[in-house]
Coordinates of C-alpha atoms (C1' of nucleotides) in Angstrom, one line a residue:
Chain N
M176 CA -0.1 -0.1 -0.1
A177 CA 1.2 3.5 -0.9
S178 CA 2.4 5.3 2.2
R179 CA 0.8 8.6 3.4
T180 CA 3.9 10.7 1.8
T181 CA 3.5 8.7 -1.4
Q182 CA 0.0 9.7 -1.6
I183 CA 0.6 13.3 -1.1
L184 CA 3.5 13.3 -3.6
E185 CA 1.3 11.7 -6.2
A186 CA -1.6 14.4 -5.5
A187 CA 1.3 16.9 -5.8
A188 CA 2.3 15.7 -9.2
R189 CA -1.2 16.2 -10.4
V190 CA -1.7 19.6 -8.7
I191 CA 1.3 20.8 -10.6
A192 CA 0.4 19.3 -13.8
R193 CA -2.8 21.2 -13.6
R194 CA -1.8 24.5 -12.0
G195 CA 2.1 24.5 -12.2
V196 CA 4.4 25.0 -9.5
R197 CA 3.4 28.6 -9.2
G198 CA -0.1 27.6 -8.7
L199 CA 0.3 24.9 -6.1
R200 CA -1.7 25.7 -3.2
V201 CA -1.1 24.0 0.2
E202 CA -4.8 23.8 0.7
E203 CA -5.5 22.6 -2.7
L204 CA -2.8 19.9 -2.5
A205 CA -4.5 18.9 0.7
A206 CA -7.8 18.7 -0.7
E207 CA -6.5 16.6 -3.7
A208 CA -4.6 14.3 -1.4
G209 CA -7.4 14.0 0.8
V210 CA -5.7 14.9 4.0
S211 CA -5.3 18.1 6.1
T212 CA -2.9 21.1 5.4
G213 CA -1.2 20.5 8.8
L214 CA -0.2 16.8 7.6
I215 CA 1.6 18.3 4.8
Y216 CA 3.7 20.4 7.0
Y217 CA 4.0 17.6 9.3
H218 CA 5.6 15.6 6.4
F219 CA 7.3 18.1 4.3
K220 CA 8.1 21.1 6.6
D221 CA 7.2 23.7 4.3
R222 CA 5.8 24.4 0.6
T223 CA 9.5 24.2 -0.8
G224 CA 9.8 21.0 0.8
V225 CA 7.0 19.6 -0.9
L226 CA 8.3 21.0 -4.2
R227 CA 11.8 19.4 -3.7
H228 CA 10.5 15.9 -2.8
T229 CA 7.9 16.1 -5.6
L230 CA 11.1 16.9 -8.0
E231 CA 12.5 13.7 -6.6
F232 CA 9.6 11.7 -6.7
I233 CA 8.8 12.3 -10.3
N234 CA 12.5 11.6 -11.1
D235 CA 12.1 8.2 -9.6
R236 CA 8.9 7.6 -11.5
A237 CA 10.3 8.7 -14.7
E238 CA 13.4 6.2 -14.1
R239 CA 10.7 3.4 -13.5
Y240 CA 8.7 4.0 -16.8
T241 CA 11.9 4.7 -18.9
T242 CA 14.0 1.9 -17.6
A243 CA 11.0 -0.9 -17.0
R244 CA 11.0 -3.7 -19.2
D245 CA 9.3 -7.0 -19.4
P246 CA 11.7 -9.5 -18.2
D247 CA 10.8 -12.2 -21.0
A248 CA 11.3 -9.7 -23.8
E249 CA 14.7 -9.5 -25.5
P250 CA 17.2 -7.3 -24.2
L251 CA 17.4 -3.9 -25.7
G252 CA 20.7 -2.8 -27.7
P253 CA 22.0 0.6 -26.5
R254 CA 20.8 2.3 -29.5
E255 CA 17.0 1.3 -28.9
E256 CA 17.7 1.8 -25.0
L257 CA 18.8 5.4 -25.8
E258 CA 15.6 6.1 -28.2
Q259 CA 13.4 4.7 -25.5
I260 CA 14.8 6.9 -22.7
L261 CA 14.3 10.0 -24.9
L262 CA 11.1 9.1 -26.4
L263 CA 9.2 7.6 -23.5
E264 CA 9.2 11.4 -22.4
L265 CA 7.2 12.3 -25.2
Q266 CA 4.1 10.4 -24.8
D267 CA 0.5 11.5 -24.2
T268 CA -0.2 9.6 -21.1
Q269 CA -1.3 10.9 -17.8
E270 CA 2.1 10.2 -15.9
V271 CA 4.3 11.5 -18.4
R272 CA 2.2 14.5 -18.8
E273 CA 2.5 15.3 -15.0
N274 CA 6.2 14.2 -15.2
S275 CA 7.1 16.6 -17.9
S276 CA 4.7 19.5 -16.8
A277 CA 6.2 19.2 -13.3
W278 CA 9.7 18.9 -14.6
G279 CA 9.1 22.3 -16.8
E280 CA 7.4 24.0 -14.0
L281 CA 10.5 23.0 -11.6
R282 CA 13.2 24.3 -14.5
A283 CA 11.4 27.5 -15.0
S284 CA 10.8 28.2 -11.2
A285 CA 14.6 27.4 -10.5
V286 CA 15.5 30.2 -12.8
F287 CA 14.1 32.6 -9.8
D288 CA 14.6 30.3 -6.7
P289 CA 18.1 29.4 -5.7
V290 CA 16.9 26.6 -3.5
L291 CA 15.6 24.3 -6.4
R292 CA 18.7 24.9 -8.5
E293 CA 20.9 22.6 -6.6
D294 CA 18.4 19.5 -6.7
L295 CA 17.8 20.2 -10.4
A296 CA 21.3 20.5 -11.4
R297 CA 22.3 17.2 -9.6
A298 CA 19.1 15.5 -11.4
T299 CA 20.1 16.9 -14.8
L300 CA 23.6 15.9 -14.4
V301 CA 22.6 12.3 -13.6
W302 CA 20.4 12.2 -16.6
V303 CA 22.9 13.6 -18.8
Q304 CA 25.6 11.1 -18.0
E305 CA 23.0 8.4 -18.6
V306 CA 22.5 9.5 -22.0
A307 CA 26.4 9.8 -22.5
A308 CA 26.8 6.4 -21.4
L309 CA 24.3 5.1 -23.8
L310 CA 25.9 7.2 -26.7
G311 CA 29.1 5.8 -25.8
Q312 CA 27.8 2.3 -26.1
V313 CA 26.4 3.1 -29.6
Q314 CA 29.6 5.0 -30.8
P315 CA 32.5 3.4 -28.8
M316 CA 35.3 5.3 -30.5
A317 CA 33.8 8.7 -29.7
P318 CA 35.8 10.9 -27.5
A319 CA 34.1 11.4 -23.9
S320 CA 33.7 15.3 -24.5
A321 CA 31.8 15.0 -27.7
L322 CA 29.4 12.5 -26.1
A323 CA 28.9 14.9 -23.2
S324 CA 27.9 17.5 -25.6
A325 CA 25.7 15.6 -27.5
A326 CA 23.9 14.1 -24.3
E327 CA 23.5 17.8 -23.1
R328 CA 22.1 18.8 -26.5
L329 CA 19.8 15.7 -26.6
T330 CA 18.5 16.2 -23.0
A331 CA 17.9 20.1 -23.5
L332 CA 16.2 19.6 -26.9
L333 CA 13.9 17.3 -25.2
E334 CA 12.9 19.8 -22.4
G335 CA 12.5 22.4 -25.3
L336 CA 10.2 20.1 -27.4
S337 CA 8.3 18.9 -24.3
M338 CA 7.5 22.7 -23.5
R339 CA 6.3 23.1 -27.0
W340 CA 4.2 20.3 -26.8
L341 CA 2.9 21.1 -23.4
S342 CA 2.1 24.6 -24.5
G343 CA 0.2 23.4 -27.4
G344 CA 2.8 24.4 -30.3
I345 CA 3.4 21.2 -31.4
Q346 CA 1.8 17.6 -31.6
V347 CA 3.2 14.8 -29.4
D348 CA 3.9 12.7 -32.6
H349 CA 5.8 15.5 -34.3
A350 CA 7.8 16.1 -31.5
R351 CA 8.8 12.5 -31.4
A352 CA 9.8 12.5 -34.8
L353 CA 11.8 15.6 -34.3
M354 CA 13.6 13.9 -31.2
Q355 CA 14.3 10.7 -33.2
G356 CA 15.8 13.2 -36.0
A357 CA 18.1 14.5 -33.6
V358 CA 19.2 11.3 -32.1
E359 CA 20.1 10.3 -35.5
A360 CA 22.0 13.4 -36.4
E361 CA 24.0 13.4 -33.1
L362 CA 25.0 9.6 -33.6
A363 CA 25.9 10.3 -37.3
G364 CA 28.2 13.2 -36.0
L365 CA 29.9 11.0 -33.4
K366 CA 30.7 8.3 -35.9
P367 CA 34.3 8.0 -36.7
R368 CA 35.2 9.3 -40.2
Chain S
M222 CA 12.6 61.8 -22.1
A223 CA 11.3 58.7 -21.2
S224 CA 7.4 59.0 -19.8
R225 CA 6.5 57.8 -16.6
T226 CA 4.7 54.6 -17.8
T227 CA 7.9 53.5 -20.0
Q228 CA 10.1 54.3 -16.7
I229 CA 7.9 52.1 -14.9
L230 CA 7.9 49.2 -17.6
E231 CA 11.7 49.5 -17.7
A232 CA 11.7 48.8 -14.1
A233 CA 9.1 46.2 -14.6
A234 CA 11.3 44.3 -17.1
R235 CA 14.2 44.6 -14.6
V236 CA 12.2 43.0 -12.0
I237 CA 10.7 40.2 -13.9
A238 CA 14.3 39.3 -14.9
R239 CA 15.1 39.0 -11.2
R240 CA 11.9 37.6 -9.8
G241 CA 9.8 36.1 -12.4
V242 CA 6.3 36.9 -13.6
R243 CA 5.3 35.4 -10.5
G244 CA 7.7 36.9 -8.3
L245 CA 6.8 40.2 -9.4
R246 CA 5.4 42.5 -6.4
V247 CA 3.8 45.6 -7.0
E248 CA 5.7 47.3 -3.9
E249 CA 9.1 46.0 -5.2
L250 CA 8.2 47.4 -8.7
A251 CA 7.2 51.0 -7.3
A252 CA 10.6 50.8 -5.4
E253 CA 12.7 49.9 -8.5
A254 CA 10.9 52.6 -10.5
G255 CA 11.2 55.3 -8.0
V256 CA 7.5 55.7 -7.7
S257 CA 4.6 55.1 -5.2
T258 CA 2.5 51.7 -5.5
G259 CA -0.5 53.9 -5.9
L260 CA 0.9 55.5 -9.1
I261 CA 1.4 52.3 -10.6
Y262 CA -2.3 51.4 -10.0
Y263 CA -3.2 54.7 -11.4
H264 CA -1.5 53.9 -14.8
F265 CA -2.1 50.2 -15.0
K266 CA -5.4 49.6 -13.4
D267 CA -4.1 46.2 -11.5
R268 CA -0.9 43.8 -11.4
T269 CA -2.0 41.9 -14.5
G270 CA -2.4 45.3 -16.5
V271 CA 1.3 45.8 -15.4
L272 CA 2.2 42.4 -16.7
R273 CA 0.4 42.6 -20.1
H274 CA 2.1 45.9 -21.0
T275 CA 5.3 44.7 -19.8
L276 CA 5.3 41.7 -22.1
E277 CA 4.2 44.0 -25.2
F278 CA 7.2 46.3 -23.9
I279 CA 9.7 43.3 -24.0
N280 CA 8.6 42.3 -27.4
D281 CA 8.9 45.5 -29.1
R282 CA 12.4 45.8 -27.5
A283 CA 13.5 42.4 -28.5
E284 CA 12.6 43.3 -32.0
R285 CA 15.0 46.1 -32.0
Y286 CA 18.2 44.2 -30.8
T287 CA 17.2 41.2 -32.9
T288 CA 16.9 43.3 -35.9
A289 CA 19.2 45.9 -35.5
R290 CA 22.4 46.2 -37.9
D291 CA 25.3 48.3 -38.2
P292 CA 24.6 50.0 -41.3
D293 CA 28.2 50.4 -42.2
A294 CA 29.0 46.8 -41.7
E295 CA 29.7 44.2 -44.0
P296 CA 26.3 42.3 -44.8
L297 CA 26.5 38.9 -43.2
G298 CA 26.4 35.6 -45.1
P299 CA 23.2 33.5 -44.4
R300 CA 25.6 30.9 -42.2
E301 CA 26.7 33.9 -40.4
E302 CA 23.4 35.4 -40.1
L303 CA 21.9 32.3 -38.8
E304 CA 24.6 31.6 -36.1
Q305 CA 24.1 35.1 -35.1
I306 CA 20.3 34.9 -34.8
L307 CA 20.6 32.1 -32.6
L308 CA 23.6 32.9 -30.5
L309 CA 22.2 36.4 -29.9
E310 CA 19.9 35.0 -27.7
L311 CA 22.5 33.2 -25.6
Q312 CA 24.3 36.6 -24.3
D313 CA 25.0 37.5 -20.5
T314 CA 23.7 41.2 -21.2
Q315 CA 20.9 42.8 -19.1
E316 CA 18.7 43.0 -22.0
V317 CA 18.9 39.6 -23.4
R318 CA 18.8 38.0 -20.2
E319 CA 15.4 40.0 -19.4
N320 CA 14.0 38.9 -22.8
S321 CA 15.0 35.4 -22.1
S322 CA 13.6 35.1 -18.8
A323 CA 10.5 36.7 -19.7
W324 CA 9.9 34.4 -23.1
G325 CA 11.0 31.4 -20.6
E326 CA 8.4 32.6 -18.1
L327 CA 5.6 33.2 -20.8
R328 CA 6.1 29.7 -22.5
A329 CA 6.1 27.9 -18.9
S330 CA 3.0 30.0 -18.2
A331 CA 1.2 29.0 -21.5
V332 CA 1.2 25.2 -20.5
F333 CA -1.5 26.2 -17.9
D334 CA -2.8 29.2 -19.5
P335 CA -4.5 28.8 -22.8
V336 CA -4.8 32.6 -23.5
L337 CA -1.4 33.0 -24.0
R338 CA -0.9 29.8 -26.3
E339 CA -2.1 31.6 -29.5
D340 CA 0.5 34.4 -29.2
L341 CA 3.1 32.2 -28.3
A342 CA 2.5 29.8 -31.1
R343 CA 2.4 32.7 -33.6
A344 CA 5.6 34.3 -32.5
T345 CA 7.3 30.7 -32.3
L346 CA 5.9 30.0 -36.0
V347 CA 7.7 33.3 -37.4
W348 CA 10.9 32.7 -35.5
V349 CA 11.2 28.9 -36.8
Q350 CA 10.2 30.0 -40.4
E351 CA 13.0 32.9 -40.2
V352 CA 15.5 30.2 -39.2
A353 CA 14.3 27.8 -41.8
A354 CA 14.7 30.3 -44.5
L355 CA 18.5 31.0 -43.4
L356 CA 18.9 27.3 -43.5
G357 CA 17.7 27.1 -47.1
Q358 CA 20.0 29.7 -48.0
V359 CA 23.1 27.7 -46.7
Q360 CA 21.9 24.4 -48.3
P361 CA 19.6 25.3 -51.1
M362 CA 19.2 21.6 -52.2
A363 CA 17.7 20.7 -49.2
P364 CA 14.0 19.8 -49.1
A365 CA 11.8 22.1 -47.4
S366 CA 10.4 19.6 -44.9
A367 CA 14.0 18.7 -43.8
L368 CA 14.6 22.6 -43.3
A369 CA 11.5 23.2 -41.4
S370 CA 12.3 19.9 -39.0
A371 CA 16.1 21.3 -38.5
A372 CA 14.6 24.8 -37.6
E373 CA 12.3 23.4 -35.2
R374 CA 14.8 21.5 -33.5
L375 CA 17.5 24.5 -33.3
T376 CA 14.7 26.7 -32.0
A377 CA 13.5 24.3 -29.4
L378 CA 17.1 23.4 -28.4
L379 CA 17.9 27.3 -27.9
E380 CA 15.0 27.7 -25.4
G381 CA 16.0 24.5 -23.7
L382 CA 19.7 25.7 -23.6
S383 CA 18.2 29.2 -22.3
M384 CA 16.3 27.7 -19.6
R385 CA 19.6 25.8 -18.4
W386 CA 21.6 28.7 -18.6
L387 CA 19.1 31.0 -16.7
S388 CA 18.5 28.2 -14.1
G389 CA 22.2 28.2 -13.5
G390 CA 22.7 24.6 -14.9
I391 CA 25.4 25.6 -17.6
Q392 CA 27.5 28.7 -18.0
V393 CA 26.4 30.9 -21.1
D394 CA 29.7 30.2 -23.1
H395 CA 29.0 26.4 -23.0
A396 CA 25.5 26.8 -24.2
R397 CA 27.0 29.0 -26.9
A398 CA 29.2 26.0 -28.0
L399 CA 26.5 23.8 -27.6
M400 CA 24.4 25.5 -29.9
Q401 CA 26.9 26.2 -32.4
G402 CA 27.6 22.3 -32.4
A403 CA 24.1 21.6 -33.2
V404 CA 24.0 24.2 -36.1
E405 CA 27.2 22.3 -37.3
A406 CA 25.2 19.2 -37.1
E407 CA 22.1 20.0 -38.7
L408 CA 23.9 21.7 -41.6
A409 CA 25.8 18.4 -42.1
G410 CA 22.7 16.6 -42.2
L411 CA 21.1 18.8 -44.5
K412 CA 24.0 18.4 -47.0
P413 CA 23.2 16.5 -50.0
R414 CA 25.1 13.2 -50.2
Chain E
dG182 C1' -0.5 63.0 -11.5
dT183 C1' 1.4 61.6 -7.4
dC184 C1' 1.8 60.3 -2.5
dT185 C1' 0.6 58.3 2.1
dA186 C1' -1.9 55.7 4.6
dT187 C1' -5.0 51.7 5.2
dA188 C1' -8.5 48.3 4.2
dT189 C1' -8.8 43.9 2.7
dC190 C1' -7.7 39.1 1.8
dA191 C1' -5.2 35.1 0.3
dG192 C1' -2.3 31.8 1.8
dG193 C1' 1.7 29.8 4.4
dA194 C1' 2.7 28.2 8.5
dT195 C1' 1.8 26.8 13.5
dA196 C1' -0.3 25.2 18.1
dG197 C1' -2.6 21.8 20.3
dA198 C1' -6.5 18.4 20.6
dC199 C1' -6.8 13.6 19.7
Chain M
dG42 C1' 0.3 10.6 12.5
dT43 C1' -3.7 13.1 11.6
dC44 C1' -7.4 17.0 12.1
dT45 C1' -9.0 21.4 13.3
dA46 C1' -8.7 25.8 14.2
dT47 C1' -6.4 29.9 13.9
dC48 C1' -2.6 33.2 13.3
dC49 C1' 0.1 36.1 10.7
dT50 C1' 2.6 37.7 7.2
dG51 C1' 2.9 39.9 2.9
dA52 C1' 0.6 41.4 -1.0
dT53 C1' -3.2 43.5 -3.9
dA54 C1' -5.8 47.4 -4.3
dT55 C1' -8.4 51.5 -2.6
dA56 C1' -9.4 56.3 -0.4
dG57 C1' -8.3 60.5 0.0
dA58 C1' -5.0 64.7 0.6
dC59 C1' -2.1 67.4 -2.1

DNA sequence: GTCTATATCAGGATAGAC
DNA sequence: GTCTATCCTGATATAGAC
């Protein structure tokens, strides 16, 4: 059974997806989670604490859905795994939508809130390194610096495309196609000549 | 001499760059502009009125600095102009910082505010088409659809990199280097083989 | 047009009962 | 651990003098 804190964090992800970080009211969160405001503060100290834990929570959740695999299925090659990780963030499902909008909100909020910056930078670094490692498996001859740059570009592009998708600028299928094109272009650029 | 309202709007742009749209306090704006809060309400009716006029103000100003060219300078080639347009948005100057923060705030707000979406989508489209046209001048043999895709990726990447820069994730020089690398990769991908 | 003073209120946060 | 009730800060907005 989901613990109380998990229940609150799931609700927080929903509220953030609906109202944004800016629009998250502790009272509305309490109502969404079906608990009292006092309990929120008991578990998370303050509003910022909720935000920080929610960031952690959505990261773990994203980890789950981008990494989860049917144990009976063929193991994926690095190229497939790379695309999996990047393209699964561009899906029109409840969970991904929540994750993406929360992530975008946190990123935007971090511009003006130094408290969020550190956590965000750390999470971003882990993500970039993961992508860089996969790129390295696909193109083992590529220098580490080139892998790092490609990974930074791909992840930054994904954030940019997500925002366009969520703000209604482009369809999710189109975003996926663009992302896929970028992966191909970056891999081509890493190929030894 | 700058009118009183202009003086307030300039101050508002500075405050938004510092605190964000959500962080803008009428009292702080008044202090920044060197006027009283009452005067803000006299000229702009309410806080939202300030926001609306400020976004308009910032747009006009951005138009100026992205379009301005020294009339005595050598005319730029399409490749240089392309890089110029994209890299101009990654400069650590007061005006660009203000503009980029405001744009990021606008994009993020549009996710939760349908009213903003239309204007944002229109502005984005113009920008994408401008970049696509320049790409087409550099690689005249490339099909229009490939140009459009590359332009969408480059502009989305720029937005992603801007956010990372503004949220303290990367240095502006690094962002510029990454952007430049992406331009090269995309142009290579458009080259006839 | 501009300022000072103040009404009003939303929302974050805490205290204390259970 | 959880809830109810409430406090209190900070921020918007208005009234009225000059």
